């Protein structure tokens, strides 16, 4: 035994408790209230900035981690042409793919003969094979797979809904699965709720409710709980809130253990977890930021312990060639394994006071919502009554509000937009159609729609309304205001005509109107900016009555004088950026 292993690391430093840490943090924060560094999550509970043994909560009840953290790299392949899909599957093995998902675009393609063609050249026992998309009859698919000897040991599954397998067919479905003991045939897909804007705890609760309904349906048909649980694959989205998404599968597994125990299942029987990177935060106009978001999501999913991870191409082929986008996204798996070595530690998040507490709080919130669903008669009844829709709509509205007032930043979307590429400029209408087709919970569509409308206006009229930014007073402050204003208007697709100091004299109007801007933003950094702002507004209004003059800062106590002088509006941190940009579009003629 080495000397290092005989003593505790860092024992020369005295232990620090929660109260001591908070007291020192409060001193270091100076004028900033301590509450500012606490985080109120979208699920409604508050997380402290630091946790230790004295203020943390341990997530109880989860199953023991597997010996290693080896996740499966799954490639989703759209099936509209059988031979092309087979070629794509074979090519994907060059990126060390260990699972394939065939997603059918036409239910008529899902036949035993076509599946045989799809799998030509693939060592089926060595690769997990999944089927999703438009599958009319999962029972027929299962029977076709059961007739193929090579599927006896396959560890894939069906990801398309089997909820319509009823009226006595449940037993037949389980019988077809007997020859494939590791093949999952009862999917629980939470992606539709994620697409509507569900929070992490709501997704967990809905997964539990769907699992409970499935167990009830199949046990009523005479099938043992263990067999039902062993046939489940739970599909979850991995979003970009790193710690939340890392804690989410840990909380789900703990609650699944409690649920299955209540149904009488054995302790070693657990559904398998399948993760997909989220599509809600995917930018159409700044696609390469999607690679960063997908990497964060993949790390969360891997450290959270999902068995299978599927990462979509970071772009839909409208900005980046589809083949290149698929290859780059596929490389995320390789980098995280071969360079970051994330597969070498089992359950790496275990023991973290912060993640344990976050997981416990997620589990508490999820269990509360799950009990509400059960009290309403189960998932189907709660969906029919609209209770779930209302809960998700409320969460989605709160999330959109945070994006619209930029309390949450999405790089390239509501902050720091990148100029369009020549390829994008040639495909404005197609890109606009793609943005319009985004799901209701999309976090990017509203802002990107504005930019695309501005670019379409440019293509029609030859230009986009521009913004001039005028500065006055303390440069250290006014330049920060100018940077805020420039970023603000670029998110709406406006051009920036220029930035300059305004001296308040005769040259002020000439400088501001030199490039014929539609909007002038005043960044006046004075102790009382009202007088200077009023004077500039009157001068500009007299020279160009149609000009839209904006003040970068919060309104003073009595803004009437400024408004009467010709000021249009105020922009500042916390304002509804999306609504303001939409109003400026209307005022400047962008349709």
Coordinates of C-alpha atoms in Angstrom, one line a residue:
X1 CA 0.0 0.0 0.0
X2 CA 1.4 3.4 -1.0
X3 CA 1.7 6.3 1.3
X4 CA -0.8 8.2 -0.7
X5 CA -3.5 5.5 -0.2
X6 CA -2.9 5.5 3.6
X7 CA -4.1 9.1 4.1
X8 CA -6.9 11.2 2.9
X9 CA -6.2 13.6 0.1
X10 CA -5.9 17.3 1.1
X11 CA -6.1 16.5 4.8
X12 CA -3.7 19.4 5.5
X13 CA -6.6 21.7 4.7
X14 CA -9.3 22.2 7.4
X15 CA -12.8 21.0 6.3
X16 CA -15.2 23.8 5.2
X17 CA -18.9 23.6 6.2
X18 CA -21.8 25.1 4.4
X19 CA -22.2 28.0 6.8
X20 CA -18.5 29.0 6.5
X21 CA -18.6 28.7 2.7
X22 CA -21.7 30.9 2.4
X23 CA -20.3 33.5 4.8
X24 CA -17.2 33.8 2.8
X25 CA -19.1 33.8 -0.5
X26 CA -21.3 36.6 0.8
X27 CA -18.2 38.7 1.7
X28 CA -16.7 38.1 -1.8
X29 CA -19.9 39.0 -3.6
X30 CA -19.8 42.5 -1.9
X31 CA -22.9 44.4 -3.1
X32 CA -24.4 41.4 -5.0
X33 CA -27.0 39.5 -3.0
X34 CA -26.2 35.9 -2.3
X35 CA -29.6 34.9 -3.9
X36 CA -28.2 36.0 -7.3
X37 CA -25.9 33.0 -7.5
X38 CA -28.7 30.5 -6.5
X39 CA -30.4 28.8 -9.4
X40 CA -34.1 28.3 -9.7
X41 CA -34.5 25.5 -12.2
X42 CA -37.2 25.2 -14.8
X43 CA -38.7 22.5 -12.6
X44 CA -39.4 25.1 -9.9
X45 CA -36.9 24.1 -7.2
X46 CA -33.8 26.1 -6.1
X47 CA -30.3 24.8 -6.3
X48 CA -27.5 26.2 -4.2
X49 CA -24.1 27.1 -5.9
X50 CA -22.2 24.7 -3.6
X51 CA -23.0 21.5 -1.8
X52 CA -21.1 19.5 0.8
X53 CA -21.8 16.9 3.4
X54 CA -23.7 19.4 5.5
X55 CA -26.4 20.6 3.0
X56 CA -26.6 17.9 0.4
X57 CA -29.2 15.1 -0.2
X58 CA -28.4 11.7 -1.5
X59 CA -30.4 10.2 -4.3
X60 CA -31.6 6.9 -3.0
X61 CA -32.9 3.7 -4.6
X62 CA -31.1 3.5 -7.9
X63 CA -29.7 0.2 -9.2
X64 CA -26.0 -0.6 -8.9
X65 CA -23.9 0.8 -11.8
X66 CA -22.6 -1.5 -14.5
X67 CA -18.9 -2.5 -14.3
X68 CA -18.1 -0.1 -17.1
X69 CA -19.5 3.0 -18.8
X70 CA -19.6 1.6 -22.3
X71 CA -22.3 3.2 -24.3
X72 CA -23.4 2.2 -27.8
X73 CA -22.9 4.5 -30.7
X74 CA -26.2 4.4 -32.6
X75 CA -26.5 5.7 -36.2
X76 CA -30.1 6.5 -37.4
X77 CA -30.7 5.7 -41.0
X78 CA -33.7 6.9 -42.9
X79 CA -35.3 4.2 -44.9
X80 CA -37.0 5.3 -48.1
X81 CA -34.8 3.3 -50.5
X82 CA -33.8 -0.1 -49.2
X83 CA -30.6 -0.5 -51.1
X84 CA -29.4 3.0 -50.3
X85 CA -30.2 2.5 -46.6
X86 CA -28.2 -0.7 -46.7
X87 CA -25.2 1.1 -48.2
X88 CA -25.5 3.9 -45.6
X89 CA -25.5 1.3 -42.8
X90 CA -22.4 -0.5 -44.1
X91 CA -20.6 2.9 -44.6
X92 CA -21.4 3.9 -41.0
X93 CA -19.2 1.1 -39.6
X94 CA -16.1 3.2 -40.6
X95 CA -17.0 5.4 -37.6
X96 CA -17.2 2.5 -35.2
X97 CA -21.0 2.4 -35.0
X98 CA -22.2 -0.3 -32.6
X99 CA -25.9 0.1 -33.1
X100 CA -28.1 0.9 -36.1
X101 CA -31.6 2.4 -36.2
X102 CA -33.6 1.9 -39.4
X103 CA -36.3 4.6 -39.5
X104 CA -39.0 3.7 -42.1
X105 CA -40.6 6.6 -44.0
X106 CA -43.3 4.3 -45.4
X107 CA -45.0 1.5 -43.5
X108 CA -45.1 -0.5 -46.7
X109 CA -41.3 -0.8 -46.6
X110 CA -41.3 -2.6 -43.3
X111 CA -41.6 -6.2 -44.5
X112 CA -39.5 -9.3 -43.8
X113 CA -38.1 -9.3 -47.3
X114 CA -37.0 -5.7 -47.1
X115 CA -35.4 -6.3 -43.7
X116 CA -33.4 -9.1 -45.1
X117 CA -32.2 -6.7 -47.8
X118 CA -31.5 -4.0 -45.3
X119 CA -29.2 -6.3 -43.2
X120 CA -27.2 -7.7 -46.1
X121 CA -23.5 -7.7 -45.2
X122 CA -24.2 -6.8 -41.5
X123 CA -23.1 -9.1 -38.7
X124 CA -26.5 -8.9 -36.9
X125 CA -25.4 -10.7 -33.7
X126 CA -22.6 -8.1 -33.2
X127 CA -24.6 -5.0 -33.8
X128 CA -27.7 -3.8 -32.0
X129 CA -30.5 -3.3 -34.6
X130 CA -33.4 -0.9 -33.9
X131 CA -36.5 -0.2 -36.0
X132 CA -38.5 3.0 -35.8
X133 CA -40.6 5.3 -37.9
X134 CA -43.8 4.3 -39.7
X135 CA -44.4 0.7 -38.6
X136 CA -48.1 -0.3 -38.9
X137 CA -47.9 -3.7 -37.2
X138 CA -45.1 -4.2 -34.7
X139 CA -46.4 -7.8 -34.1
X140 CA -45.8 -8.7 -37.7
X141 CA -42.3 -7.2 -37.5
X142 CA -41.5 -9.1 -34.3
X143 CA -42.7 -12.4 -35.9
X144 CA -40.5 -11.7 -38.9
X145 CA -37.5 -11.0 -36.8
X146 CA -38.2 -14.1 -34.6
X147 CA -38.0 -16.2 -37.7
X148 CA -34.4 -15.0 -38.4
X149 CA -31.9 -17.1 -36.4
X150 CA -29.4 -14.3 -36.4
X151 CA -31.7 -12.2 -34.2
X152 CA -31.7 -14.6 -31.3
X153 CA -29.0 -12.7 -29.5
X154 CA -29.6 -9.2 -30.8
X155 CA -29.8 -6.4 -28.2
X156 CA -31.6 -3.8 -30.3
X157 CA -35.3 -3.2 -30.2
X158 CA -38.4 -1.6 -31.7
X159 CA -38.6 2.2 -31.0
X160 CA -41.9 2.8 -32.8
X161 CA -45.0 2.7 -30.5
X162 CA -46.6 -0.6 -29.7
X163 CA -49.5 1.0 -27.9
X164 CA -52.0 -0.1 -30.5
X165 CA -51.0 -3.8 -30.0
X166 CA -54.2 -4.7 -28.0
X167 CA -57.2 -7.0 -28.0
X168 CA -55.3 -10.1 -27.0
X169 CA -52.3 -9.5 -29.2
X170 CA -50.1 -8.7 -26.1
X171 CA -49.4 -12.3 -25.4
X172 CA -48.6 -13.0 -29.1
X173 CA -46.1 -10.1 -29.0
X174 CA -44.4 -11.5 -26.0
X175 CA -44.4 -15.0 -27.5
X176 CA -42.6 -13.6 -30.6
X177 CA -40.0 -12.1 -28.4
X178 CA -39.2 -15.3 -26.5
X179 CA -36.6 -16.3 -29.1
X180 CA -34.9 -12.9 -28.7
X181 CA -34.6 -12.4 -24.9
X182 CA -32.4 -9.3 -25.2
X183 CA -34.4 -7.6 -27.9
X184 CA -36.6 -4.8 -26.5
X185 CA -40.1 -4.6 -28.0
X186 CA -42.0 -2.2 -25.6
X187 CA -40.7 1.3 -26.2
X188 CA -41.6 4.3 -24.0
X189 CA -40.8 7.4 -26.0
X190 CA -40.8 10.7 -24.2
X191 CA -39.5 12.7 -27.2
X192 CA -43.0 14.0 -28.2
X193 CA -43.4 15.6 -24.8
X194 CA -39.8 17.0 -24.9
X195 CA -40.6 18.5 -28.3
X196 CA -43.6 20.3 -26.7
X197 CA -41.4 21.9 -24.0
X198 CA -41.6 19.5 -21.1
X199 CA -39.1 20.0 -18.3
X200 CA -36.7 17.3 -17.1
X201 CA -38.9 16.3 -14.1
X202 CA -41.9 16.2 -16.4
X203 CA -40.1 13.9 -18.8
X204 CA -39.2 11.6 -16.0
X205 CA -42.7 11.6 -14.6
X206 CA -44.2 10.9 -18.1
X207 CA -41.7 8.0 -18.6
X208 CA -42.9 6.5 -15.3
X209 CA -46.5 7.0 -16.2
X210 CA -46.1 5.4 -19.7
X211 CA -44.1 2.5 -18.1
X212 CA -46.8 2.0 -15.5
X213 CA -49.6 2.0 -18.1
X214 CA -47.6 -0.5 -20.2
X215 CA -47.1 -2.8 -17.2
X216 CA -50.8 -2.5 -16.3
X217 CA -51.9 -3.3 -19.9
X218 CA -49.6 -6.4 -20.3
X219 CA -50.1 -7.8 -16.8
X220 CA -53.9 -7.6 -17.4
X221 CA -53.2 -9.8 -20.4
X222 CA -51.5 -12.4 -18.1
X223 CA -47.9 -11.5 -18.6
X224 CA -45.5 -11.3 -15.7
X225 CA -44.2 -7.9 -14.6
X226 CA -40.6 -9.0 -15.0
X227 CA -41.1 -9.9 -18.6
X228 CA -42.7 -6.6 -19.3
X229 CA -39.9 -4.6 -17.6
X230 CA -37.3 -6.7 -19.5
X231 CA -39.0 -5.8 -22.8
X232 CA -38.9 -2.0 -22.3
X233 CA -36.7 0.6 -23.9
X234 CA -37.2 4.1 -22.5
X235 CA -36.2 6.8 -25.0
X236 CA -35.2 10.2 -23.6
X237 CA -33.9 13.5 -25.0
X238 CA -30.5 14.8 -23.8
X239 CA -30.7 18.6 -23.7
X240 CA -27.9 21.1 -23.2
X241 CA -28.4 21.9 -19.5
X242 CA -25.4 19.7 -18.6
X243 CA -25.9 18.9 -14.9
X244 CA -29.7 18.6 -15.2
X245 CA -29.4 16.2 -18.1
X246 CA -26.7 14.2 -16.3
X247 CA -28.9 13.9 -13.2
X248 CA -32.0 13.1 -15.2
X249 CA -31.3 9.4 -16.1
X250 CA -29.9 8.8 -12.5
X251 CA -33.2 10.1 -11.1
X252 CA -35.2 8.1 -13.6
X253 CA -33.5 4.8 -12.7
X254 CA -34.0 5.4 -9.0
X255 CA -37.8 6.0 -9.5
X256 CA -38.1 3.1 -12.0
X257 CA -36.7 0.8 -9.3
X258 CA -39.4 2.0 -6.9
X259 CA -42.1 1.7 -9.5
X260 CA -41.1 -1.8 -10.6
X261 CA -40.9 -2.9 -7.0
X262 CA -44.4 -1.7 -6.4
X263 CA -45.5 -3.8 -9.4
X264 CA -43.7 -6.8 -7.9
X265 CA -40.8 -7.1 -10.3
X266 CA -37.4 -8.6 -9.2
X267 CA -34.7 -6.1 -8.3
X268 CA -32.4 -7.1 -11.2
X269 CA -35.1 -6.3 -13.9
X270 CA -34.8 -2.9 -15.4
X271 CA -35.8 -1.2 -18.7
X272 CA -33.0 -0.1 -20.9
X273 CA -32.3 3.7 -21.5
X274 CA -31.8 5.1 -24.9
X275 CA -30.8 8.8 -25.4
X276 CA -31.2 11.1 -28.4
X277 CA -29.6 14.5 -28.5
X278 CA -32.2 17.3 -28.4
X279 CA -33.5 18.9 -31.6
X280 CA -35.1 21.8 -29.8
X281 CA -31.9 23.9 -29.4
X282 CA -30.6 23.2 -32.9
X283 CA -29.8 26.3 -34.9
X284 CA -30.6 26.3 -38.6
X285 CA -28.6 29.5 -39.4
X286 CA -25.5 28.9 -37.2
X287 CA -25.1 25.1 -37.6
X288 CA -21.6 24.7 -36.2
X289 CA -22.7 25.8 -32.7
X290 CA -24.9 22.7 -32.8
X291 CA -21.7 20.6 -32.7
X292 CA -20.8 22.2 -29.4
X293 CA -24.3 21.7 -28.0
X294 CA -24.4 18.1 -29.2
X295 CA -21.0 17.4 -27.5
X296 CA -22.3 18.8 -24.2
X297 CA -25.5 16.7 -24.6
X298 CA -23.5 13.6 -25.4
X299 CA -21.2 14.0 -22.4
X300 CA -24.3 14.4 -20.1
X301 CA -25.9 11.3 -21.6
X302 CA -22.7 9.2 -21.3
X303 CA -22.0 10.3 -17.7
X304 CA -25.6 9.8 -16.8
X305 CA -25.5 6.2 -17.8
X306 CA -27.6 5.8 -20.9
X307 CA -27.0 2.4 -22.6
X308 CA -27.4 3.7 -26.2
X309 CA -26.8 7.2 -27.6
X310 CA -27.9 8.5 -30.9
X311 CA -26.6 11.8 -32.2
X312 CA -28.3 13.2 -35.3
X313 CA -26.4 15.1 -38.0
X314 CA -25.9 18.7 -36.7
X315 CA -27.3 20.2 -39.9
X316 CA -30.2 19.1 -42.1
X317 CA -28.2 19.6 -45.3
X318 CA -29.4 23.1 -46.0
X319 CA -26.2 24.8 -44.8
X320 CA -23.7 22.0 -44.6
X321 CA -23.6 18.9 -46.9
X322 CA -25.5 16.1 -45.2
X323 CA -22.7 13.7 -45.5
X324 CA -20.2 16.0 -43.8
X325 CA -22.7 16.9 -41.1
X326 CA -23.3 13.2 -40.3
X327 CA -19.6 12.4 -40.2
X328 CA -18.7 15.3 -37.9
X329 CA -21.6 14.5 -35.5
X330 CA -20.6 10.8 -35.6
X331 CA -17.0 11.7 -34.6
X332 CA -18.3 13.1 -31.3
X333 CA -18.6 9.5 -30.0
X334 CA -15.1 8.7 -31.1
X335 CA -13.6 11.8 -29.5
X336 CA -15.4 11.2 -26.1
X337 CA -14.2 7.6 -26.0
X338 CA -10.8 7.6 -27.6
X339 CA -9.6 11.0 -26.5
X340 CA -11.6 11.8 -23.3
X341 CA -11.8 8.1 -22.2
X342 CA -15.3 8.5 -20.7
X343 CA -15.8 4.8 -21.0
X344 CA -13.1 4.0 -18.4
X345 CA -15.1 5.0 -15.3
X346 CA -18.3 3.4 -14.0
X347 CA -20.9 5.9 -12.8
X348 CA -18.5 8.8 -12.7
X349 CA -21.1 11.2 -11.2
X350 CA -21.6 9.1 -8.1
X351 CA -20.6 10.8 -4.9
X352 CA -20.9 14.4 -6.2
X353 CA -22.9 16.3 -3.6
X354 CA -24.2 18.7 -6.3
X355 CA -25.4 16.0 -8.7
X356 CA -26.8 13.8 -6.0
X357 CA -28.8 16.7 -4.7
X358 CA -29.9 17.8 -8.1
X359 CA -31.0 14.2 -8.9
X360 CA -32.9 13.9 -5.6
X361 CA -34.7 17.2 -6.3
X362 CA -35.6 16.0 -9.9
X363 CA -36.8 12.7 -8.5
X364 CA -39.0 14.5 -5.9
X365 CA -40.6 16.8 -8.5
X366 CA -41.0 14.0 -11.0
X367 CA -42.6 11.7 -8.4
X368 CA -45.1 14.4 -7.4
X369 CA -46.2 14.9 -11.0
X370 CA -46.3 11.2 -11.6
X371 CA -48.7 10.8 -8.6
X372 CA -50.9 13.6 -10.1
X373 CA -51.0 11.6 -13.4
X374 CA -51.9 8.4 -11.6
X375 CA -54.6 10.2 -9.5
X376 CA -56.1 11.4 -12.8
X377 CA -56.5 7.8 -13.9
X378 CA -53.2 7.1 -15.6
X379 CA -51.4 8.5 -18.6
X380 CA -54.1 7.9 -21.2
X381 CA -56.7 9.6 -19.0
X382 CA -54.5 12.5 -18.1
X383 CA -53.7 13.1 -21.8
X384 CA -57.3 12.9 -22.8
X385 CA -58.3 15.4 -20.1
X386 CA -55.7 17.9 -21.2
X387 CA -54.0 18.0 -17.8
X388 CA -50.6 17.0 -19.2
X389 CA -50.9 19.4 -22.1
X390 CA -51.6 22.3 -19.8
X391 CA -48.7 21.4 -17.5
X392 CA -46.3 21.2 -20.5
X393 CA -47.6 24.3 -22.1
X394 CA -47.0 26.3 -18.9
X395 CA -43.4 25.0 -18.7
X396 CA -42.8 25.7 -22.3
X397 CA -44.1 29.2 -22.0
X398 CA -41.7 29.9 -19.1
X399 CA -38.8 28.5 -21.1
X400 CA -39.7 30.6 -24.1
X401 CA -39.9 33.7 -21.9
X402 CA -36.4 33.1 -20.6
X403 CA -35.2 32.9 -24.2
X404 CA -37.1 35.9 -25.4
X405 CA -35.7 38.1 -22.6
X406 CA -32.3 36.5 -23.0
X407 CA -32.1 35.3 -19.4
X408 CA -31.1 32.1 -21.2
X409 CA -28.5 32.4 -24.0
X410 CA -28.4 30.4 -27.1
X411 CA -25.2 31.3 -29.0
X412 CA -25.9 32.1 -32.6
X413 CA -29.6 32.4 -32.0
X414 CA -30.6 35.1 -29.4
X415 CA -27.0 36.2 -28.8
X416 CA -24.1 36.7 -31.1
X417 CA -25.6 35.6 -34.5
X418 CA -23.2 34.7 -37.2
X419 CA -23.6 36.2 -40.7
X420 CA -25.3 34.0 -43.3
X421 CA -23.1 32.1 -45.7
X422 CA -23.5 32.4 -49.5
X423 CA -25.1 28.9 -49.5
X424 CA -27.7 30.1 -47.0
X425 CA -28.3 33.3 -48.9
X426 CA -29.2 31.2 -51.9
X427 CA -31.7 29.1 -49.9
X428 CA -33.6 31.7 -47.9
X429 CA -37.1 30.4 -48.8
X430 CA -36.1 26.7 -48.1
X431 CA -34.5 27.7 -44.8
X432 CA -37.6 29.7 -43.8
X433 CA -39.8 26.7 -44.6
X434 CA -37.5 24.5 -42.4
X435 CA -37.7 26.9 -39.5
X436 CA -41.5 27.2 -39.8
X437 CA -41.7 23.4 -39.5
X438 CA -39.8 23.3 -36.2
X439 CA -41.7 21.6 -33.3
X440 CA -43.8 23.8 -30.9
X441 CA -41.1 23.6 -28.2
X442 CA -38.3 24.8 -30.5
X443 CA -36.0 27.2 -28.8
X444 CA -34.5 28.6 -32.0
X445 CA -37.3 29.0 -34.5
X446 CA -38.7 32.4 -33.4
X447 CA -35.4 34.3 -33.6
X448 CA -34.2 32.6 -36.7
X449 CA -37.5 33.3 -38.4
X450 CA -36.9 37.1 -37.9
X451 CA -33.4 36.9 -39.4
X452 CA -34.7 35.0 -42.4
X453 CA -37.5 37.4 -43.0
X454 CA -35.0 40.2 -42.9
X455 CA -32.8 38.4 -45.4
X456 CA -35.8 37.7 -47.7
X457 CA -36.5 41.5 -47.5
X458 CA -32.9 42.1 -48.6
X459 CA -33.3 39.7 -51.6
X460 CA -36.5 41.5 -52.7
X461 CA -35.6 45.1 -52.1
X462 CA -31.8 45.0 -52.3
X463 CA -31.2 46.0 -48.7
X464 CA -32.2 45.6 -45.0
X465 CA -33.1 48.5 -42.7
X466 CA -30.0 49.6 -40.9
X467 CA -29.2 50.8 -37.4
X468 CA -26.8 53.6 -36.4
X469 CA -25.5 53.6 -32.8
X470 CA -24.6 57.0 -31.3
X471 CA -22.5 57.3 -28.1
X472 CA -22.3 60.1 -25.6
X473 CA -20.8 60.5 -22.2
X474 CA -18.4 58.1 -20.4
X475 CA -16.9 55.9 -23.2
X476 CA -16.3 52.9 -20.8
X477 CA -20.1 52.7 -20.2
X478 CA -21.4 53.9 -23.6
X479 CA -19.3 51.4 -25.5
X480 CA -20.8 48.5 -23.4
X481 CA -24.2 49.9 -24.2
X482 CA -23.3 50.0 -27.9
X483 CA -22.1 46.4 -27.9
X484 CA -25.4 45.4 -26.3
X485 CA -27.4 47.4 -28.9
X486 CA -25.5 46.0 -31.8
X487 CA -26.0 42.4 -30.7
X488 CA -29.7 43.1 -30.0
X489 CA -30.4 44.3 -33.5
X490 CA -28.2 41.8 -35.3
X491 CA -30.5 39.1 -33.7
X492 CA -33.3 40.6 -35.8
X493 CA -31.3 40.6 -39.0
X494 CA -30.7 44.4 -39.1
X495 CA -27.6 45.8 -40.6
X496 CA -25.4 48.1 -38.5
X497 CA -24.8 51.4 -40.4
X498 CA -22.0 52.5 -38.0
X499 CA -21.1 53.6 -34.5
X500 CA -19.8 57.0 -33.5
X501 CA -19.5 59.5 -30.7
X502 CA -22.1 62.3 -30.8
X503 CA -20.9 65.7 -29.6
X504 CA -24.4 67.2 -29.3
X505 CA -23.5 70.0 -31.6
X506 CA -24.5 70.8 -35.2
X507 CA -22.6 67.7 -36.5
X508 CA -24.7 65.2 -34.4
X509 CA -27.6 64.8 -36.9
X510 CA -25.2 64.8 -39.9
X511 CA -23.2 62.0 -38.3
X512 CA -26.2 60.0 -37.2
X513 CA -28.0 60.2 -40.6
X514 CA -24.9 59.9 -42.8
X515 CA -25.8 56.4 -44.0
X516 CA -29.6 56.8 -44.0
X517 CA -30.4 54.5 -41.1
X518 CA -34.0 53.5 -40.3
X519 CA -33.1 53.3 -36.6
X520 CA -30.8 55.3 -34.4
X521 CA -29.8 53.9 -31.0
X522 CA -28.6 56.4 -28.4
X523 CA -26.1 55.2 -25.8
X524 CA -25.9 58.1 -23.4
X525 CA -23.7 57.3 -20.4
X526 CA -24.3 60.3 -18.1
X527 CA -25.5 60.6 -14.5
X528 CA -28.7 62.0 -15.8
X529 CA -29.0 61.2 -19.5
X530 CA -32.5 62.6 -20.0
X531 CA -31.5 66.1 -21.1
X532 CA -28.9 65.0 -23.6
X533 CA -31.2 62.3 -25.0
X534 CA -34.1 64.8 -25.3
X535 CA -32.0 67.3 -27.2
X536 CA -30.7 64.7 -29.6
X537 CA -34.1 63.2 -30.1
X538 CA -35.7 66.6 -31.0
X539 CA -32.9 67.4 -33.4
X540 CA -33.1 64.0 -35.2
X541 CA -37.0 64.1 -35.3
X542 CA -36.9 67.6 -36.9
X543 CA -34.4 66.5 -39.5
X544 CA -36.1 63.1 -40.3
X545 CA -39.6 62.6 -38.8
X546 CA -39.8 58.9 -39.9
X547 CA -36.6 58.0 -38.0
X548 CA -37.0 55.4 -35.2
X549 CA -35.0 56.6 -32.2
X550 CA -34.2 54.1 -29.4
X551 CA -32.5 54.6 -26.0
X552 CA -30.2 51.9 -24.8
X553 CA -31.1 51.8 -21.1
X554 CA -34.1 51.5 -18.7
X555 CA -36.7 54.2 -18.9
X556 CA -36.4 57.1 -16.4
X557 CA -39.1 57.7 -13.8
X558 CA -40.8 60.2 -16.1
X559 CA -40.2 59.1 -19.7
X560 CA -42.9 61.3 -21.2
X561 CA -40.6 64.2 -22.1
X562 CA -38.4 61.8 -24.1
X563 CA -41.3 60.2 -25.9
X564 CA -42.7 63.6 -26.8
X565 CA -39.3 64.6 -28.1
X566 CA -39.5 61.7 -30.6
X567 CA -38.0 58.8 -28.7
X568 CA -39.7 55.5 -29.9
X569 CA -38.7 53.0 -27.2
X570 CA -36.1 51.7 -24.7
X571 CA -34.0 48.5 -24.9
X572 CA -32.3 47.1 -21.9
X573 CA -31.3 43.8 -20.2
X574 CA -34.5 41.9 -19.3
X575 CA -36.8 43.4 -22.0
X576 CA -38.6 41.0 -24.3
X577 CA -36.1 41.1 -27.1
X578 CA -38.2 39.0 -29.5
X579 CA -41.3 41.2 -29.1
X580 CA -39.2 44.3 -29.6
X581 CA -37.5 43.0 -32.7
X582 CA -40.9 42.0 -34.1
X583 CA -42.1 45.5 -33.6
X584 CA -39.1 47.0 -35.3
X585 CA -39.6 44.7 -38.2
X586 CA -43.2 46.0 -38.6
X587 CA -42.1 49.7 -38.2
X588 CA -39.4 49.3 -40.8
X589 CA -41.5 47.4 -43.3
X590 CA -40.0 43.9 -43.0
X591 CA -42.8 41.4 -43.7

